[in-house]
Short mmCIF file of C-alpha atoms in Angstrom, two decimals:
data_model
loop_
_atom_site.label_atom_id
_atom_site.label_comp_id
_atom_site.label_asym_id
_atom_site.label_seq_id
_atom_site.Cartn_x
_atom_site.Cartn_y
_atom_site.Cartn_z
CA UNK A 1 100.65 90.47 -12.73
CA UNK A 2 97.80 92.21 -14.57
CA UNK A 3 95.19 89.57 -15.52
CA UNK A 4 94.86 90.70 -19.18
CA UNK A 5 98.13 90.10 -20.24
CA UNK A 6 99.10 88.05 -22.98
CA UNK A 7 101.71 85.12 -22.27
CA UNK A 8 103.34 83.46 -24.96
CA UNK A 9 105.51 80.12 -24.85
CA UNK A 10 106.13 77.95 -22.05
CA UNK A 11 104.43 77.73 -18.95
CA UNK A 12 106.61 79.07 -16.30
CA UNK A 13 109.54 76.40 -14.65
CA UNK A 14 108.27 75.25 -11.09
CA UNK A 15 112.31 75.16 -9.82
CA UNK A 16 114.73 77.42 -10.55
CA UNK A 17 117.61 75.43 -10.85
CA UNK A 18 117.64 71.37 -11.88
CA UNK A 19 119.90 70.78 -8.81
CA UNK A 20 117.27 72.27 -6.93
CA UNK A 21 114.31 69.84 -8.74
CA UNK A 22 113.02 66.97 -6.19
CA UNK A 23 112.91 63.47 -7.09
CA UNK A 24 109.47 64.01 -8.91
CA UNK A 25 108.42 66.07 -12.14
CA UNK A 26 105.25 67.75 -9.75
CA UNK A 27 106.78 70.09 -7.07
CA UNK A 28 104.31 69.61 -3.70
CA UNK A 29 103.71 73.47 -3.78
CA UNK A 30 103.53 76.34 -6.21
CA UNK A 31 105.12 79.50 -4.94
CA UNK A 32 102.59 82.69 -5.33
CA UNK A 33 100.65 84.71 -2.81
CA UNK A 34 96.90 86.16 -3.35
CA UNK A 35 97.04 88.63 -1.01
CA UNK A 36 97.35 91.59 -3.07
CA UNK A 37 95.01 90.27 -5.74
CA UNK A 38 91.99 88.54 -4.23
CA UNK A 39 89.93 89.00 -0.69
CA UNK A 40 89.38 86.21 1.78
CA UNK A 41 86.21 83.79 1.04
CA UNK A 42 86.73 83.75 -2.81
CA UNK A 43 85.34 82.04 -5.42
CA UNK A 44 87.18 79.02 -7.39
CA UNK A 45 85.34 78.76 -10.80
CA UNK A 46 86.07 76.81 -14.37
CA UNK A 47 84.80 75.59 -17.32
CA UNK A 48 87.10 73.50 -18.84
CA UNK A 49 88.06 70.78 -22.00
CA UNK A 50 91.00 68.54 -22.22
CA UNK A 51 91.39 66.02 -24.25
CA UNK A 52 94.10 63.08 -24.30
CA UNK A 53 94.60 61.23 -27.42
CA UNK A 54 96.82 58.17 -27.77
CA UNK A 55 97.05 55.27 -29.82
CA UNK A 56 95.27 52.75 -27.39
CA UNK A 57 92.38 55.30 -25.60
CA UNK A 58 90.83 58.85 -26.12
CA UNK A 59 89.55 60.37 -22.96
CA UNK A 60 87.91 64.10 -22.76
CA UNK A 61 87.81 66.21 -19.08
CA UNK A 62 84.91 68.43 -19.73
CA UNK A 63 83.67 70.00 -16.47
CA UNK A 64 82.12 73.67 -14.95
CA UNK A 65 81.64 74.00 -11.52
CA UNK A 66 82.55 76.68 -8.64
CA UNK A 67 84.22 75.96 -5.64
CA UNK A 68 84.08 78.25 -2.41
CA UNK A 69 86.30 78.83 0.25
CA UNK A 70 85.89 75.45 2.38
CA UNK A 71 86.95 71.92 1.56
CA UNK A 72 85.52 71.13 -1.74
CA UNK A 73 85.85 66.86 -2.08
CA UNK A 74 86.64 65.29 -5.77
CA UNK A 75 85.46 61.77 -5.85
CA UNK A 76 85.85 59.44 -8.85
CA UNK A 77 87.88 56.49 -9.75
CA UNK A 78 90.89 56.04 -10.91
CA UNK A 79 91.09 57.43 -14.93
CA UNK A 80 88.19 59.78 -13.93
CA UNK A 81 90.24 62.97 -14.25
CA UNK A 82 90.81 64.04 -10.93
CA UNK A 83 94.23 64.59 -11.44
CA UNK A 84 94.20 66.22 -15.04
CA UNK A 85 91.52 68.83 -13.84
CA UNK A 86 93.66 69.92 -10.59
CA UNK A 87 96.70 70.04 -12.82
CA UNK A 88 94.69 72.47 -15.16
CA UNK A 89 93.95 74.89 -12.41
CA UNK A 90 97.59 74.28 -11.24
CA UNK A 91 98.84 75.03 -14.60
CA UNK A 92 100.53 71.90 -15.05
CA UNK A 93 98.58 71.74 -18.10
CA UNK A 94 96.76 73.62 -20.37
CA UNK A 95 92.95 73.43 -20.81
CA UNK A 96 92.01 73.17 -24.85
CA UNK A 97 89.57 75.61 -24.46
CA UNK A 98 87.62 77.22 -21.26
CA UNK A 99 88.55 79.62 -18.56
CA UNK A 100 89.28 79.18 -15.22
CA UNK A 101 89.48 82.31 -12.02
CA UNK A 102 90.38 82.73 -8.46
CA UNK A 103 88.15 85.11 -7.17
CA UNK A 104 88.92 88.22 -9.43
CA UNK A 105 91.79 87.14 -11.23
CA UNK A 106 91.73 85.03 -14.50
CA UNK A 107 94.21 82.11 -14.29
CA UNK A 108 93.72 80.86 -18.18
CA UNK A 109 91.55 81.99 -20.67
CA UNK A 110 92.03 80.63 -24.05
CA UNK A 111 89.88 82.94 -25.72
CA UNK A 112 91.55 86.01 -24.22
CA UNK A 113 95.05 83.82 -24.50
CA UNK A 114 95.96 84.28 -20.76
CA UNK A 115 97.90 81.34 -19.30
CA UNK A 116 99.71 82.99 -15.93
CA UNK A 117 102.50 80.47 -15.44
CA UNK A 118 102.69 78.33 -12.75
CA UNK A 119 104.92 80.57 -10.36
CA UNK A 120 102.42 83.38 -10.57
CA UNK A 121 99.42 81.64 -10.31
CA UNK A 122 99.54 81.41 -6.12
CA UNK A 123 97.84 77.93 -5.91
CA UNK A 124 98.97 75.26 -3.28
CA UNK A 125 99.48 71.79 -4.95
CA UNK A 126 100.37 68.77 -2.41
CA UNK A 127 100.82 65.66 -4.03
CA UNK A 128 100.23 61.99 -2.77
CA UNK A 129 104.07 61.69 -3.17
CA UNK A 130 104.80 64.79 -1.71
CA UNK A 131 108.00 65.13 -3.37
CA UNK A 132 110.23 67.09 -0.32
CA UNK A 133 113.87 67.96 -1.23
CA UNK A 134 115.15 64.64 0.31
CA UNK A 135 118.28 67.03 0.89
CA UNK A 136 116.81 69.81 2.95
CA UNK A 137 115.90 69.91 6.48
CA UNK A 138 111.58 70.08 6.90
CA UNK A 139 112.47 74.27 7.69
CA UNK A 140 114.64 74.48 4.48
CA UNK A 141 111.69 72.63 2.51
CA UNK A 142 108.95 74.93 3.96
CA UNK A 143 110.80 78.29 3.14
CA UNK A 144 111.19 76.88 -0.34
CA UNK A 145 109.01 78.86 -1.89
CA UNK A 146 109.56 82.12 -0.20
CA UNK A 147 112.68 82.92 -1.90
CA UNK A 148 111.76 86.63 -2.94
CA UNK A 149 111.13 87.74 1.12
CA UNK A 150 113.49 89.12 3.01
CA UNK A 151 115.01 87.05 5.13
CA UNK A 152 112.90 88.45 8.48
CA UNK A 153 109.53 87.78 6.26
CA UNK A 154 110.53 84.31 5.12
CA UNK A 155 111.67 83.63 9.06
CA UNK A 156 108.11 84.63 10.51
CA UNK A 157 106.19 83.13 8.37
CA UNK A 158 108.37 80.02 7.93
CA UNK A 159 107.77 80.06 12.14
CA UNK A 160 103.97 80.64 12.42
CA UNK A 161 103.30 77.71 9.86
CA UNK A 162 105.21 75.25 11.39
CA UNK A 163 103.70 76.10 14.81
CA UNK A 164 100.51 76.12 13.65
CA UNK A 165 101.00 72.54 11.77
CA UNK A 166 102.87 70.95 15.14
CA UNK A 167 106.09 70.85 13.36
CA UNK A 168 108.25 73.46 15.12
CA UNK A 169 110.67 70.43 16.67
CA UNK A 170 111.15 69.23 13.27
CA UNK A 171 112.67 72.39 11.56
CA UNK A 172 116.62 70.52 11.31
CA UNK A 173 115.50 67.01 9.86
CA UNK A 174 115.25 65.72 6.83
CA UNK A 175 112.16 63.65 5.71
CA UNK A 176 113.99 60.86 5.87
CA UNK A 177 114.15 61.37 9.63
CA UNK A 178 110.77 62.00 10.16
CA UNK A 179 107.54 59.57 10.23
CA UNK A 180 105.09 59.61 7.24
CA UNK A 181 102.56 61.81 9.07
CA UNK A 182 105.19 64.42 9.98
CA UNK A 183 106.09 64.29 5.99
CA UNK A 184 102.80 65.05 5.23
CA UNK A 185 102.64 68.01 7.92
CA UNK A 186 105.93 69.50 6.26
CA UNK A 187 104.65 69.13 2.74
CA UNK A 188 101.38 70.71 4.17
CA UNK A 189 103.22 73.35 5.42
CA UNK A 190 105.15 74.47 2.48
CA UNK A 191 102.12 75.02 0.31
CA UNK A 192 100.33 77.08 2.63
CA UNK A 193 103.21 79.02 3.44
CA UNK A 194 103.10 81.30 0.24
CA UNK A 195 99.62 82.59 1.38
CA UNK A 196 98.21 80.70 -1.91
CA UNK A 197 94.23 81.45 -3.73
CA UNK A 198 94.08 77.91 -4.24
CA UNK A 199 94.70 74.95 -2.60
CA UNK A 200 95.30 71.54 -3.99
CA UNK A 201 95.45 68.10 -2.44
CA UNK A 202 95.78 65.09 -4.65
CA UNK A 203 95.08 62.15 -2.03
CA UNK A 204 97.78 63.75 0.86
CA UNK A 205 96.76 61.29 3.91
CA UNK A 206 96.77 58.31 1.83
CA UNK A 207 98.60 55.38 3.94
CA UNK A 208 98.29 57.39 7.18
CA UNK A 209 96.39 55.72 10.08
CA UNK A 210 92.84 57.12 11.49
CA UNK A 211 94.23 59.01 14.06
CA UNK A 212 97.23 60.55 12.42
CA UNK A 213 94.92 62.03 9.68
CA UNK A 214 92.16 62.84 12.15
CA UNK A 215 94.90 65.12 13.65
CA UNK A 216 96.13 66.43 10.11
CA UNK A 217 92.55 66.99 8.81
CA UNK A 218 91.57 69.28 12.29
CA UNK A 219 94.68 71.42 12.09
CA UNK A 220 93.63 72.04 8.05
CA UNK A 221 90.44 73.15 8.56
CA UNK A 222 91.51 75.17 11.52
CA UNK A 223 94.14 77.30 9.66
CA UNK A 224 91.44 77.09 6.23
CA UNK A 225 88.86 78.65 9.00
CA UNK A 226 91.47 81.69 9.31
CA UNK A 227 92.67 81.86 5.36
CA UNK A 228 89.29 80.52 3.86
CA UNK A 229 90.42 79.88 0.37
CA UNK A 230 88.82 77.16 -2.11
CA UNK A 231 90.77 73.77 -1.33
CA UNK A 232 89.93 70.61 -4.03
CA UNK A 233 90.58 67.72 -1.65
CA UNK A 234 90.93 64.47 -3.97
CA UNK A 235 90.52 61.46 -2.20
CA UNK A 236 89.04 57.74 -2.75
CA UNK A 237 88.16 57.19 1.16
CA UNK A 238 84.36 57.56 2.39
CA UNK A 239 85.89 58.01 6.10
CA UNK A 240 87.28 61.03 4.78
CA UNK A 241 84.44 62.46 2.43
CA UNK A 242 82.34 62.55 5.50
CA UNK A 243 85.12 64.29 7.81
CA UNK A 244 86.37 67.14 5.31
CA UNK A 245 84.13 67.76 2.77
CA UNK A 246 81.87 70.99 2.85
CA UNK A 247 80.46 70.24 -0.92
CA UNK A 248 81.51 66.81 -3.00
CA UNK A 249 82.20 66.82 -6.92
CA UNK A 250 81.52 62.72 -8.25
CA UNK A 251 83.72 62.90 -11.66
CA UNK A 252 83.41 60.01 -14.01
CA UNK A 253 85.13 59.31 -17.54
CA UNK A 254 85.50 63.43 -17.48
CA UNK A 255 82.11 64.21 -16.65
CA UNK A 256 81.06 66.13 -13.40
CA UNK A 257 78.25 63.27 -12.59
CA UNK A 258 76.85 64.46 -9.29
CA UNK A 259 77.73 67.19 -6.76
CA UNK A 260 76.09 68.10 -3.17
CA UNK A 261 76.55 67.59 0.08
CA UNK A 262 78.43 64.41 1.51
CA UNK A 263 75.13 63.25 3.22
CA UNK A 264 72.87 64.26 -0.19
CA UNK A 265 75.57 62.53 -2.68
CA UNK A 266 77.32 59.39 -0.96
CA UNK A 267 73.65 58.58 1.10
CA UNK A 268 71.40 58.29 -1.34
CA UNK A 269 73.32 57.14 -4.67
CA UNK A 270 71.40 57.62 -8.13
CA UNK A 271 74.07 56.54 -10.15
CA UNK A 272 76.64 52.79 -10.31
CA UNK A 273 78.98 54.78 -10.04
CA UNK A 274 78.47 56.97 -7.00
CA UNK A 275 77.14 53.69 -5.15
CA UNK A 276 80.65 52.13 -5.33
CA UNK A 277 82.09 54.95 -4.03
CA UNK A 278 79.82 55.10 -1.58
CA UNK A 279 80.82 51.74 0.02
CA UNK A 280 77.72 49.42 -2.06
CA UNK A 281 80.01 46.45 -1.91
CA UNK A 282 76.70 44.65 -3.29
CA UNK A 283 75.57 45.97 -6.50
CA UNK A 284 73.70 43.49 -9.16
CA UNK A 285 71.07 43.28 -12.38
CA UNK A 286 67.36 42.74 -11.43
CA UNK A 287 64.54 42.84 -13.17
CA UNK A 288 61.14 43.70 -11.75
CA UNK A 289 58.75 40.83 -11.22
CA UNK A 290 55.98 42.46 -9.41
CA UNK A 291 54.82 46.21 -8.34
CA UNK A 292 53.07 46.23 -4.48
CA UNK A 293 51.46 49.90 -4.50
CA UNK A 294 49.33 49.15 -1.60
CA UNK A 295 52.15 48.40 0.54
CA UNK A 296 55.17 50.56 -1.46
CA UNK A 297 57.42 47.92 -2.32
CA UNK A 298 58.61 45.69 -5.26
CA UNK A 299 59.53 42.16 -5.98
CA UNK A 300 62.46 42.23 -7.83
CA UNK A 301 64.49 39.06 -9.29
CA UNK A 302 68.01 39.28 -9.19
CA UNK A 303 69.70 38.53 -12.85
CA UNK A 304 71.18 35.30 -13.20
CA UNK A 305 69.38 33.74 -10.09
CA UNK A 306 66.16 32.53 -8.46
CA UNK A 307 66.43 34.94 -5.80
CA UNK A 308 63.77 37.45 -5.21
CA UNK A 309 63.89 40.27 -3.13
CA UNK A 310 61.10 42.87 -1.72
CA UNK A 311 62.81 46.55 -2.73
CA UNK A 312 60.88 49.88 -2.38
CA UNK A 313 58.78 51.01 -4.96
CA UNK A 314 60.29 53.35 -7.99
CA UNK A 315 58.11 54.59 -11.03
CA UNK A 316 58.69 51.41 -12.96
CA UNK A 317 56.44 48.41 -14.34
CA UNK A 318 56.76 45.23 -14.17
CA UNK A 319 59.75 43.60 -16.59
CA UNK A 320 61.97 47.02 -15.97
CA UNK A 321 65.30 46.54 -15.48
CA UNK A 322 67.56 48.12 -12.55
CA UNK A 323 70.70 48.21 -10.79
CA UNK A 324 70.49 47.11 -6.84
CA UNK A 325 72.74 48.37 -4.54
CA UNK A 326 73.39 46.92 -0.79
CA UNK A 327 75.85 48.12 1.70
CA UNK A 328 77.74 44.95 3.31
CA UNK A 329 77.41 46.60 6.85
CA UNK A 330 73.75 46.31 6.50
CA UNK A 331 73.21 42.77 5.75
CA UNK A 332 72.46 41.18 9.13
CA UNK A 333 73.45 36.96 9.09
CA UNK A 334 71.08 34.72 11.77
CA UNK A 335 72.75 30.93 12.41
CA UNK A 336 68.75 30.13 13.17
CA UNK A 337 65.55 30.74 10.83
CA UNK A 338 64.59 34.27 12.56
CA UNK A 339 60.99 34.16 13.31
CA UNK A 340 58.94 37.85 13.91
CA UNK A 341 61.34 40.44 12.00
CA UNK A 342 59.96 43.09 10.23
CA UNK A 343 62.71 43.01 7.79
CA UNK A 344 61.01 41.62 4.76
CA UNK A 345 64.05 39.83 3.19
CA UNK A 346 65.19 36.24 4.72
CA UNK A 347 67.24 34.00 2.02
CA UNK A 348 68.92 30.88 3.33
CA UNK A 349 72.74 30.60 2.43
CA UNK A 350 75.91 29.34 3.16
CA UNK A 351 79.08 30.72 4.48
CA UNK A 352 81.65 30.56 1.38
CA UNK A 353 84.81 32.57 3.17
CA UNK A 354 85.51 34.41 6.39
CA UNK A 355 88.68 37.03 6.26
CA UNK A 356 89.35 38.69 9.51
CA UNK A 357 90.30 42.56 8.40
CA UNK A 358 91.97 44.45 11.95
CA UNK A 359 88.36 44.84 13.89
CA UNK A 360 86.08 43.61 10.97
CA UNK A 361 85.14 40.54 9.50
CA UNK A 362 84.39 40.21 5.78
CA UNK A 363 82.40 37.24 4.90
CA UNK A 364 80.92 35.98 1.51
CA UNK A 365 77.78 33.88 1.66
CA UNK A 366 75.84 31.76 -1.49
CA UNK A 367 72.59 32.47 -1.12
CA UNK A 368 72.17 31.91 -4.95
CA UNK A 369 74.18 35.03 -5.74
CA UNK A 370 77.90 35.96 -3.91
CA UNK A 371 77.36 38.64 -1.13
CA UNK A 372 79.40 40.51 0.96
CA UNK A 373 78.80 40.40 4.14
CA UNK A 374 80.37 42.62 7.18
CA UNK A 375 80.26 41.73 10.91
CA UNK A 376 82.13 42.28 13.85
CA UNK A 377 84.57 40.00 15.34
CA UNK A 378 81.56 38.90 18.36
CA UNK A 379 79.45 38.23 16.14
CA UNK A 380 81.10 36.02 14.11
CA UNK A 381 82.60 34.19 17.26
CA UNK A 382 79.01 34.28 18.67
CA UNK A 383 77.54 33.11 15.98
CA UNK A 384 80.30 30.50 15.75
CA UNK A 385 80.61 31.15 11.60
CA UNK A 386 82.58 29.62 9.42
CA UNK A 387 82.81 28.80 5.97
CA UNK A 388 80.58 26.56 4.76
CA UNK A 389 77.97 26.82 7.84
CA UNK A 390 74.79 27.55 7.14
CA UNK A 391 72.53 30.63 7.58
CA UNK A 392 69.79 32.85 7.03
CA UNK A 393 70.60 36.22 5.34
CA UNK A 394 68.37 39.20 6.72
CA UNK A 395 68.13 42.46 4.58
CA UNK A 396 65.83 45.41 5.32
CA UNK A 397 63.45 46.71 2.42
CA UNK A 398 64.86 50.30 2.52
CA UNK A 399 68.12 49.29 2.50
CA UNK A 400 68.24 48.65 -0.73
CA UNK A 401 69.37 51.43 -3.11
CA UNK A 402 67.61 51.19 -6.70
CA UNK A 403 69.96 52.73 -10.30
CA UNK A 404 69.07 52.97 -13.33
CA UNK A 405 70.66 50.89 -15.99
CA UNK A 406 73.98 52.29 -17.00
#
């Protein structure tokens, strides 16, 4: 379709028939190919508005970034606008105002009023849900999509993605007879089986184990290394930040608060928000009692308590306020005063809870202010812990992650 035409009413119907419609209102692919319009390694880029009024909130998506081909990671929590924005570039729903393009062609503009519908877009979309025709067989589902082929055209490549996700044995059963990973593969499968510009994946391995998205994730970027298109990969798991994502977007109320590399965004956190996500189980006020410039470090009080902590130094004077942020893997616990550490930070506490979680336990001490506390399962038996023992918490100086006030 030429980009400059002008489309009027409704966004195009994602099924062509309501017997045809799964069990949800957001298919788990968009049918399209980009082959004749774009060339391998293109560009994703936006800059978008949508708002959402309603009687009880407001909220406002207002983003511009680009996305190359690769695994692009949105990060956020929940109400951030993760879903709204890949909807927009799905077509789902329709920006206020902005423009958005896959490689050369222009998916909306609402100056130039083009809105291609959702047929002719060519953008994957796999949903957390997945929403396969409960009624089809995992071949039927994949070929869904390819309905204006031939029936030789629709057979190949209906073949070559199934091999190439592990599926091949599955072609005759329904999801119903499959296990959740093999859902996933099939649902996988019938977005990238329309060739699509674009793909989108709105949290697709959630409540898999390790090892069956380990799998999933390696046969994705292998068959992304051959297609390299843009993918948006929205997830809320560090574990899989670090094993898929090429570039990560941090979104927050709408805003685009922080983008980079996993290791540049989710290692050294600037922002409250980013530090949760990062895994900072431990976040809490201070206030700065004392600046050490000779040595590059900080006393810092923690808000609410007596405790005081030794933090590296920041471009602050005493009395400034700050966020601290500890991860709960790096808080070491000793069942004796340790004696000769160079870790500056030694606060006596007590065990208040012990929670054993598969291979890890979680444990909360007092030490004048609740922390979280992970260890493995010999050291807590080593250490013979248990709640309301006590012991010595043990916290490295540069461990400590220092925010500004929010």
């Amino acid at each position: 379709m030429d980009d400059q035409m002008v489309l009027k009413g409704q966004i195009g119907q994602l099924h062509p028939s309501p017997e045809a419609k799964p069990p949800d209102s957001k298919p788990s692919r968009i049918t399209g190919s980009h082959t004749e319009n774009s060339e391998a390694g293109e560009i994703l880029g936006l800059r978008i508005l949508k708002r959402h009024t309603s009687e009880d909130e407001s909220f406002q998506l207002d983003v511009s970034f680009t996305a190359r081909a690769g695994i692009t990671i949105l990060f956020g929590p929940s109400g951030a606008g993760k879903t709204t924005l890949l909807d927009c570039i799905a077509g789902l729903t329709a920006p206020d105002s902005g423009r958005i393009h896959a490689g050369s062609r222009t998916l909306f503009d609402e100056q130039r009023r083009i809105n291609i519908p959702v047929p002719e877009r060519g953008v994957g979309y796999v949903f957390q849900n997945l929403a396969l025709f409960p009624h089809l067989s995992s071949e039927k589902n994949v070929q869904f999509g390819l309905s204006r082929l031939s029936a030789t055209e629709r057979r190949e490549r209906t073949d070559a993605v199934l091999e190439s996700f592990r599926i091949s044995h599955l072609r005759n059963r329904r999801p119903s007879e499959i296990s959740g990973g093999e859902r996933q593969r099939v649902a996988l499968a019938r977005a990238l089986v329309t060739d699509p510009c674009v793909l989108l994946l709105d949290e697709p391995l959630a409540g898999l184990d390790t090892r069956t998205k380990s799998r999933i994730i390696d046969d994705l970027r292998e068959w992304n290394e051959a297609h390299c298109v843009p993918v948006l990969y929205v997830t809320h798991s560090r574990d899989e930040v670090f094993a898929m994502g090429e570039r990560v977007l941090v979104l927050e109320n709408g805003k685009l608060i922080a983008q980079g590399t996993p290791h540049e965004v989710m290692s050294a956190p600037r922002l409250e928000t980013v530090a949760q996500l990062a895994g900072f189980e431990n976040i809490f006020d201070a206030v700065i009692v004392q600046v050490h410039e000779d040595r590059g470090t900080m006393t810092c009080r923690i808000a609410g308590s007596t405790v005081e902590i030794e933090t590296p130094l920041v471009r602050a004077e005493a009395g400034s306020q700050l966020r601290i942020g500890i991860r709960a893997g790096d808080i070491l616990l000793a069942s004796i005063h340790p004696q000769g550490l160079s870790a500056r930070n030694v606060i006596p506490a007590k065990i208040l809870s012990l929670a054993q979680r598969d291979v890890l336990v979680v444990c909360h001490v007092d030490c004048g202010i609740d922390m979280e506390v992970h260890l493995t399962l010999a050291a807590r038996d080593a250490l013979h812990l248990q709640p309301g023992k006590e012991v010595w918490v043990v916290i490295k100086t540069h461990s400590f992650y220092l925010m500004a006030v929010s």
